[in-house]
Coordinates of C-alpha atoms in Angstrom, one line a residue:
M2 CA 30.6 -18.8 -24.4
F3 CA 28.4 -15.8 -26.6
K4 CA 26.9 -18.4 -29.3
Q5 CA 25.9 -20.9 -25.9
L6 CA 23.9 -17.9 -24.2
V7 CA 22.6 -16.9 -27.3
K8 CA 21.0 -19.8 -28.1
N9 CA 20.2 -20.9 -24.3
T10 CA 19.0 -17.6 -23.6
D11 CA 14.5 -17.4 -24.0
W12 CA 14.2 -14.3 -25.5
V13 CA 10.8 -14.1 -25.9
L14 CA 10.6 -13.8 -21.8
F15 CA 12.9 -11.4 -22.5
F16 CA 12.0 -8.8 -24.7
A17 CA 8.5 -9.2 -22.8
A18 CA 10.8 -8.2 -19.5
V19 CA 12.2 -5.6 -21.0
P20 CA 9.6 -2.6 -22.0
L21 CA 8.0 -3.5 -18.5
L22 CA 11.6 -1.8 -17.2
A23 CA 11.3 0.8 -19.6
A24 CA 8.1 2.4 -18.5
G25 CA 9.3 1.4 -14.6
L26 CA 12.1 4.2 -15.0
L27 CA 9.7 6.0 -17.4
T28 CA 7.1 6.9 -14.9
M29 CA 10.2 7.2 -11.9
S30 CA 11.8 10.4 -14.8
S31 CA 8.7 11.8 -15.5
F32 CA 7.8 13.7 -12.3
S33 CA 11.0 14.7 -11.8
S34 CA 13.7 17.2 -13.0
Q35 CA 17.0 15.2 -10.9
N36 CA 15.6 12.3 -12.2
Y37 CA 17.2 10.8 -9.1
F38 CA 15.0 7.2 -9.5
F39 CA 15.9 7.2 -13.0
A40 CA 19.2 7.1 -13.0
R41 CA 19.6 4.5 -9.3
Q42 CA 17.8 1.9 -11.2
L43 CA 18.8 2.1 -14.3
I44 CA 22.3 0.4 -12.4
W45 CA 20.4 -2.1 -10.9
V46 CA 18.4 -2.7 -14.0
V47 CA 21.9 -3.3 -15.9
V48 CA 23.2 -5.6 -13.1
S49 CA 20.0 -6.6 -12.7
V50 CA 20.5 -7.5 -16.9
V51 CA 23.9 -9.3 -16.5
A52 CA 23.3 -11.1 -13.4
F53 CA 20.4 -13.0 -15.7
F54 CA 23.2 -13.9 -18.0
G55 CA 25.6 -15.0 -16.1
A56 CA 22.5 -17.3 -13.4
S57 CA 22.0 -18.9 -16.9
L58 CA 25.2 -19.7 -17.6
V59 CA 25.4 -21.9 -14.6
D60 CA 24.4 -25.9 -14.2
W61 CA 22.0 -25.7 -11.1
R62 CA 21.7 -29.3 -10.4
F63 CA 24.0 -29.1 -7.6
L64 CA 20.5 -27.5 -6.1
R65 CA 19.0 -31.2 -6.4
K66 CA 21.5 -31.8 -3.0
S67 CA 19.9 -32.1 0.1
E68 CA 23.1 -29.7 1.8
V69 CA 23.0 -27.3 -0.6
A70 CA 19.5 -26.6 -0.3
T71 CA 19.0 -26.2 3.5
A72 CA 22.7 -25.2 3.3
I73 CA 20.9 -21.9 1.2
Y74 CA 17.8 -21.7 3.7
A75 CA 20.3 -21.9 7.1
V76 CA 21.8 -18.4 4.8
G77 CA 19.4 -16.8 4.5
L78 CA 17.5 -16.9 8.1
V79 CA 21.0 -16.0 8.9
L80 CA 20.6 -12.8 7.4
L81 CA 18.0 -12.7 8.8
S82 CA 18.8 -12.3 12.0
V83 CA 22.0 -9.5 11.5
L84 CA 19.0 -7.1 9.9
F85 CA 17.9 -7.4 13.8
L86 CA 21.4 -5.8 15.6
V87 CA 22.1 -3.8 12.6
G88 CA 19.3 -3.3 9.5
Q89 CA 16.8 -0.6 9.7
I90 CA 15.1 2.1 7.0
K91 CA 12.4 3.9 7.8
G92 CA 11.8 2.8 11.0
A93 CA 11.5 -0.4 9.9
K94 CA 14.4 -3.6 10.0
S95 CA 14.0 -4.2 6.5
W96 CA 17.3 -3.8 4.8
L97 CA 20.8 -4.1 5.2
S98 CA 22.7 -1.5 4.4
F99 CA 26.6 -1.3 2.6
G100 CA 27.5 2.5 1.9
S101 CA 25.1 3.5 -0.4
V102 CA 23.8 0.5 -1.3
A103 CA 20.7 -0.9 0.8
F104 CA 20.0 -5.0 0.6
E105 CA 16.7 -7.0 1.3
P106 CA 17.6 -10.0 2.6
A107 CA 13.4 -11.2 2.2
N108 CA 14.2 -11.1 -1.2
F109 CA 17.0 -13.8 -1.3
M110 CA 15.2 -15.3 1.0
E111 CA 12.4 -16.0 -1.2
I112 CA 14.2 -17.8 -3.8
A113 CA 16.0 -20.3 -0.5
L114 CA 12.7 -21.4 0.3
I115 CA 11.9 -22.0 -3.4
I116 CA 14.4 -23.9 -3.9
L117 CA 14.2 -25.7 -0.1
L118 CA 10.5 -26.7 -0.7
A119 CA 11.4 -27.7 -4.4
K120 CA 13.7 -29.9 -3.0
Y121 CA 11.8 -31.6 -0.2
F122 CA 8.9 -32.1 -2.1
S123 CA 10.1 -34.0 -5.4
R124 CA 11.2 -35.8 -2.8
R125 CA 8.2 -36.2 -1.1
H126 CA 5.5 -35.4 -3.7
I127 CA 4.4 -39.3 -4.1
E128 CA 3.7 -39.1 0.0
I129 CA 2.3 -35.2 -0.1
A130 CA -1.2 -36.8 1.4
N131 CA 1.1 -37.3 5.1
F132 CA -0.2 -34.7 6.6
R133 CA 2.9 -34.8 8.6
H134 CA 4.6 -33.0 5.6
I135 CA 2.7 -30.1 5.3
L136 CA 3.7 -29.2 8.9
L137 CA 7.0 -30.1 8.5
T138 CA 7.2 -27.6 5.8
G139 CA 4.8 -25.2 7.4
V140 CA 7.4 -24.6 10.3
Y141 CA 10.4 -24.4 7.7
T142 CA 8.4 -21.5 6.8
L143 CA 7.0 -20.1 9.7
I144 CA 11.0 -19.4 11.2
P145 CA 11.2 -16.8 8.1
F146 CA 7.7 -16.0 8.3
S147 CA 8.3 -15.4 12.3
L148 CA 11.2 -13.2 11.3
V149 CA 9.6 -10.7 8.4
L150 CA 7.1 -10.5 10.5
L151 CA 9.2 -8.9 13.1
Q152 CA 11.1 -6.7 11.2
P153 CA 8.0 -5.7 10.5
N154 CA 7.3 -6.3 7.0
F155 CA 4.5 -7.2 6.8
G156 CA 4.3 -7.9 2.8
S157 CA 7.4 -9.8 2.3
A158 CA 5.9 -12.0 5.5
L159 CA 2.9 -12.4 3.2
I160 CA 5.0 -13.0 0.3
I161 CA 6.3 -15.8 2.0
F162 CA 3.6 -17.3 2.4
A163 CA 1.9 -17.3 -0.2
L164 CA 4.4 -19.2 -1.2
W165 CA 4.5 -22.2 0.9
L166 CA 0.6 -22.0 0.0
G167 CA 0.6 -22.6 -3.3
M168 CA 4.6 -25.0 -3.4
I169 CA 1.6 -27.5 -0.5
L170 CA -1.5 -26.7 -3.1
V171 CA 0.8 -27.9 -6.8
S172 CA 2.3 -30.6 -4.7
G173 CA -1.1 -32.3 -4.2
V174 CA -2.1 -32.0 -0.9
S175 CA -5.9 -33.5 -0.2
K176 CA -9.0 -30.9 0.1
K177 CA -9.5 -33.3 4.1
H178 CA -5.9 -31.4 4.4
L179 CA -6.6 -28.2 2.7
F180 CA -10.1 -27.5 5.5
I181 CA -8.1 -28.6 8.0
L182 CA -5.2 -25.9 7.1
I183 CA -7.7 -23.0 6.3
C184 CA -9.1 -23.7 9.5
V185 CA -5.8 -24.0 11.0
L186 CA -4.6 -20.2 9.0
V187 CA -7.8 -18.5 10.2
V188 CA -7.0 -19.1 14.1
A189 CA -2.8 -18.6 13.2
F190 CA -4.9 -14.3 11.2
G191 CA -6.5 -13.9 14.7
G192 CA -3.5 -14.4 17.2
F193 CA -1.6 -12.3 14.3
W194 CA -4.9 -9.8 14.9
S195 CA -5.0 -9.3 18.6
F196 CA -1.0 -10.2 19.7
V197 CA 1.7 -9.3 17.6
A198 CA -0.7 -7.1 14.4
K199 CA 1.3 -3.0 14.9
P200 CA -1.6 -0.4 14.9
Y201 CA -0.8 0.8 11.8
Q202 CA -0.8 -2.4 10.1
Q203 CA -4.8 -3.6 11.4
A204 CA -5.7 1.0 10.7
R205 CA -3.8 -0.4 7.0
I206 CA -6.2 -3.6 7.3
L207 CA -8.9 -2.2 8.2
S208 CA -8.7 0.7 6.0
F209 CA -9.4 -1.4 2.8
V210 CA -12.5 -3.1 4.0
N211 CA -13.5 0.9 3.8
P212 CA -10.9 3.2 2.2
L213 CA -13.7 6.3 3.1
A214 CA -14.3 5.8 6.2
D215 CA -10.9 7.6 6.9
I216 CA -9.4 9.0 3.6
R217 CA -7.1 11.8 5.7
G218 CA -5.8 8.6 8.0
A219 CA -5.2 5.5 7.8
G220 CA -7.2 5.1 4.4
Y221 CA -5.6 8.7 2.0
N222 CA -3.0 5.9 0.6
A223 CA -5.4 4.2 -0.8
F224 CA -8.2 6.0 -1.6
Q225 CA -5.5 8.7 -4.1
S226 CA -4.1 5.2 -5.4
Q227 CA -7.8 4.1 -6.4
V228 CA -8.0 7.6 -7.8
A229 CA -5.0 7.6 -9.9
V230 CA -5.8 4.7 -11.3
G231 CA -9.2 5.5 -12.3
S232 CA -8.0 8.8 -13.3
G233 CA -6.3 7.2 -16.0
Q234 CA -9.4 6.5 -18.3
L235 CA -9.1 4.9 -21.9
V236 CA -5.2 6.1 -23.2
G237 CA -4.4 7.9 -19.8
K238 CA -3.2 11.7 -19.3
G239 CA 0.5 11.2 -20.2
V240 CA 3.5 10.6 -19.6
G241 CA 4.5 13.1 -16.3
Y242 CA 1.3 14.6 -16.5
G243 CA 0.3 12.4 -13.5
T244 CA -1.6 15.5 -11.0
Q245 CA -2.0 12.6 -7.8
S246 CA 1.9 11.6 -8.3
R247 CA 3.3 15.0 -9.5
L248 CA 1.4 17.1 -6.9
S249 CA 2.0 15.1 -4.2
F250 CA -0.8 13.4 -3.4
L251 CA 0.0 9.9 -3.6
P252 CA 3.5 9.0 -2.0
E253 CA 6.0 6.3 -2.2
Y254 CA 4.5 6.5 -6.6
E255 CA 7.7 5.1 -7.8
T256 CA 7.7 1.8 -5.3
D257 CA 4.5 0.8 -3.7
F258 CA 2.1 2.8 -6.1
M259 CA 4.1 1.9 -8.8
F260 CA 1.3 0.7 -11.1
A261 CA -1.5 3.4 -9.1
A262 CA 1.2 6.3 -10.6
F263 CA 1.9 4.9 -14.6
A264 CA -2.1 3.6 -15.2
E265 CA -3.0 7.4 -14.4
E266 CA -0.7 9.2 -17.0
W267 CA -0.6 5.2 -19.4
G268 CA -4.9 4.5 -19.1
F269 CA -6.1 1.2 -20.1
V270 CA -4.4 0.3 -22.9
G271 CA -1.3 1.1 -21.4
V272 CA -2.2 -1.1 -18.3
L273 CA -4.0 -3.9 -20.4
I274 CA -0.1 -3.7 -22.6
V275 CA 1.8 -4.5 -19.2
F276 CA -1.0 -7.3 -17.9
I277 CA -0.3 -9.7 -21.5
L278 CA 2.8 -9.2 -20.5
F279 CA 3.2 -10.1 -17.4
G280 CA 1.0 -12.9 -19.1
I281 CA 4.0 -13.6 -21.9
I282 CA 6.4 -13.8 -18.2
L283 CA 4.4 -16.1 -16.7
W284 CA 3.8 -19.0 -19.6
R285 CA 7.4 -18.9 -20.4
I286 CA 7.6 -20.2 -16.2
L287 CA 4.7 -22.5 -16.8
H288 CA 6.4 -24.4 -19.9
Y289 CA 9.3 -24.7 -18.5
A290 CA 7.9 -26.3 -15.1
R291 CA 5.9 -28.3 -18.1
V292 CA 9.0 -29.5 -19.6
G293 CA 12.0 -29.3 -16.8
A294 CA 14.4 -32.7 -17.0
T295 CA 13.2 -33.5 -13.3
N296 CA 10.4 -33.1 -10.9
F297 CA 12.5 -30.6 -8.7
E298 CA 12.7 -28.2 -11.4
T299 CA 9.2 -28.6 -12.3
L300 CA 9.0 -27.8 -8.7
F301 CA 11.0 -24.7 -8.7
A302 CA 9.2 -23.1 -11.8
L303 CA 6.4 -23.2 -10.3
G304 CA 8.0 -21.8 -7.1
V305 CA 9.2 -19.0 -9.8
A306 CA 5.2 -17.9 -11.1
I307 CA 4.2 -18.2 -8.2
L308 CA 6.1 -16.4 -6.7
F309 CA 5.9 -13.3 -9.8
T310 CA 1.3 -14.4 -9.8
S311 CA 1.4 -13.2 -5.7
Y312 CA 4.0 -10.3 -5.9
L313 CA 1.8 -9.0 -8.7
A314 CA -1.7 -9.6 -6.8
V315 CA -1.5 -8.1 -4.1
H316 CA 1.0 -4.8 -5.3
I317 CA -2.5 -3.7 -7.7
G318 CA -4.7 -5.5 -5.4
M319 CA -3.8 -2.5 -3.4
N320 CA -2.7 -0.2 -4.7
I321 CA -6.8 -0.2 -6.5
G322 CA -8.0 -0.6 -3.6
L323 CA -9.6 -4.6 -3.1
L324 CA -5.9 -5.6 -0.4
P325 CA -3.9 -3.6 2.2
V326 CA -0.7 -1.3 1.3
T327 CA 1.1 -3.8 2.5
G328 CA 4.1 -2.1 0.5
L329 CA 5.5 -4.7 -2.2
P330 CA 6.9 -3.3 -5.1
L331 CA 5.9 -4.6 -8.6
P332 CA 7.6 -7.4 -10.6
F333 CA 10.1 -5.2 -13.4
M334 CA 8.9 -1.9 -13.2
S335 CA 8.8 -0.5 -9.1
Y336 CA 12.2 1.2 -7.8
G337 CA 14.6 -1.1 -5.2
G338 CA 17.1 -3.3 -7.3
S339 CA 17.0 -5.8 -4.3
H340 CA 13.8 -7.1 -6.0
L341 CA 15.3 -6.4 -9.8
L342 CA 18.1 -8.1 -9.4
T343 CA 16.1 -11.3 -7.9
E344 CA 13.7 -11.5 -10.3
F345 CA 16.1 -11.7 -13.0
I346 CA 18.7 -13.9 -10.9
L347 CA 15.4 -16.8 -10.4
L348 CA 14.7 -15.9 -14.2
G349 CA 18.8 -17.2 -15.6
M350 CA 18.4 -19.8 -12.8
L351 CA 15.0 -20.8 -15.4
M352 CA 17.0 -20.7 -18.5
G353 CA 20.5 -22.2 -17.0
M354 CA 18.0 -25.6 -15.7
K355 CA 16.7 -24.5 -20.1
R356 CA 19.4 -26.7 -21.4
Y357 CA 19.1 -30.2 -19.5
S358 CA 15.3 -29.4 -19.8
L359 CA 15.3 -32.2 -22.9
A360 CA 17.6 -34.0 -22.5
Y361 CA 18.1 -36.2 -19.0
H362 CA 18.5 -39.7 -18.2
R363 CA 16.8 -41.9 -15.2
D364 CA 19.5 -41.7 -13.0
D365 CA 19.6 -38.1 -12.8
V366 CA 16.1 -38.8 -11.3
R367 CA 17.2 -42.7 -9.1
N368 CA 19.5 -39.2 -7.5
E369 CA 16.8 -37.0 -7.0
F370 CA 15.3 -39.0 -5.1
L371 CA 18.1 -40.8 -3.1
G372 CA 20.1 -37.3 -2.6

């Protein structure tokens, strides 16, 4: 088993993630002598790495079965529904707590949605020109999207929406249908703004248009984040010398504003290295999309790439003032075991699929369309 594990693991991908883990841990530990976040995150790193190697040993072809994909999706909906009864952290029903361990069901729902959409489009990619498939998958996505949005967790809801939109685009939607889709989304956003969005969510969206208009209120975090990023300059202030975070001008630096805290200490050079490492990870994920044994494996890998890209774009965008503050973590670096475990499980699943990516039979493809 050990030899199989070594042979099957993409060590380029794995060792691209390790420095990101280290950078996140170092940023957390550099602001507090107690190192509370560092100690807890280190435990989650170990658990997530073990999960990565464990997932790489599984034969994931059973996910091609419609009943399996549907069952996983149903479990995700149940977990999200349970939140309204027992979940509560910092005023938002986003987490399920088990003693000292908190779990965010929205992360599990992301995995479930990737599996469901990959299965759906793997059987109907030729028929994607039929707008019915876009509407049906939209309904599948709308249910968890609404449950997450009502928590309220706008950031995770945005990621779920991005997953669906990205999967639609890579599945080959026509330009006419894309235009119709955009019109529907504009109307939906208007409805969200008028009837669903909380006042603080509206304030966040308005503040990103002009953060300086209310730097003592809704635009405070966005403004301080931009100051932190800009003050890092070329090589940064040095580890432990990030004043915006050390002096608590930048709240939640270990989660929502990890990129800003890191950029302040490491500067442009450090940020460039981080971008290169993320680029390597995305390159390897897209490689597995290219060599997938069937359409399911290809679409699953593309879904993983869309998920990582969405998190990167939103987190960095809100840290530099291009997007409203939504409270999303930076993959591999931000504090939090739930998202970290999700990321490594997804990468481990790709490793498991890698074992049969280059050796498959026509019967496998036929079964995919019939199953």
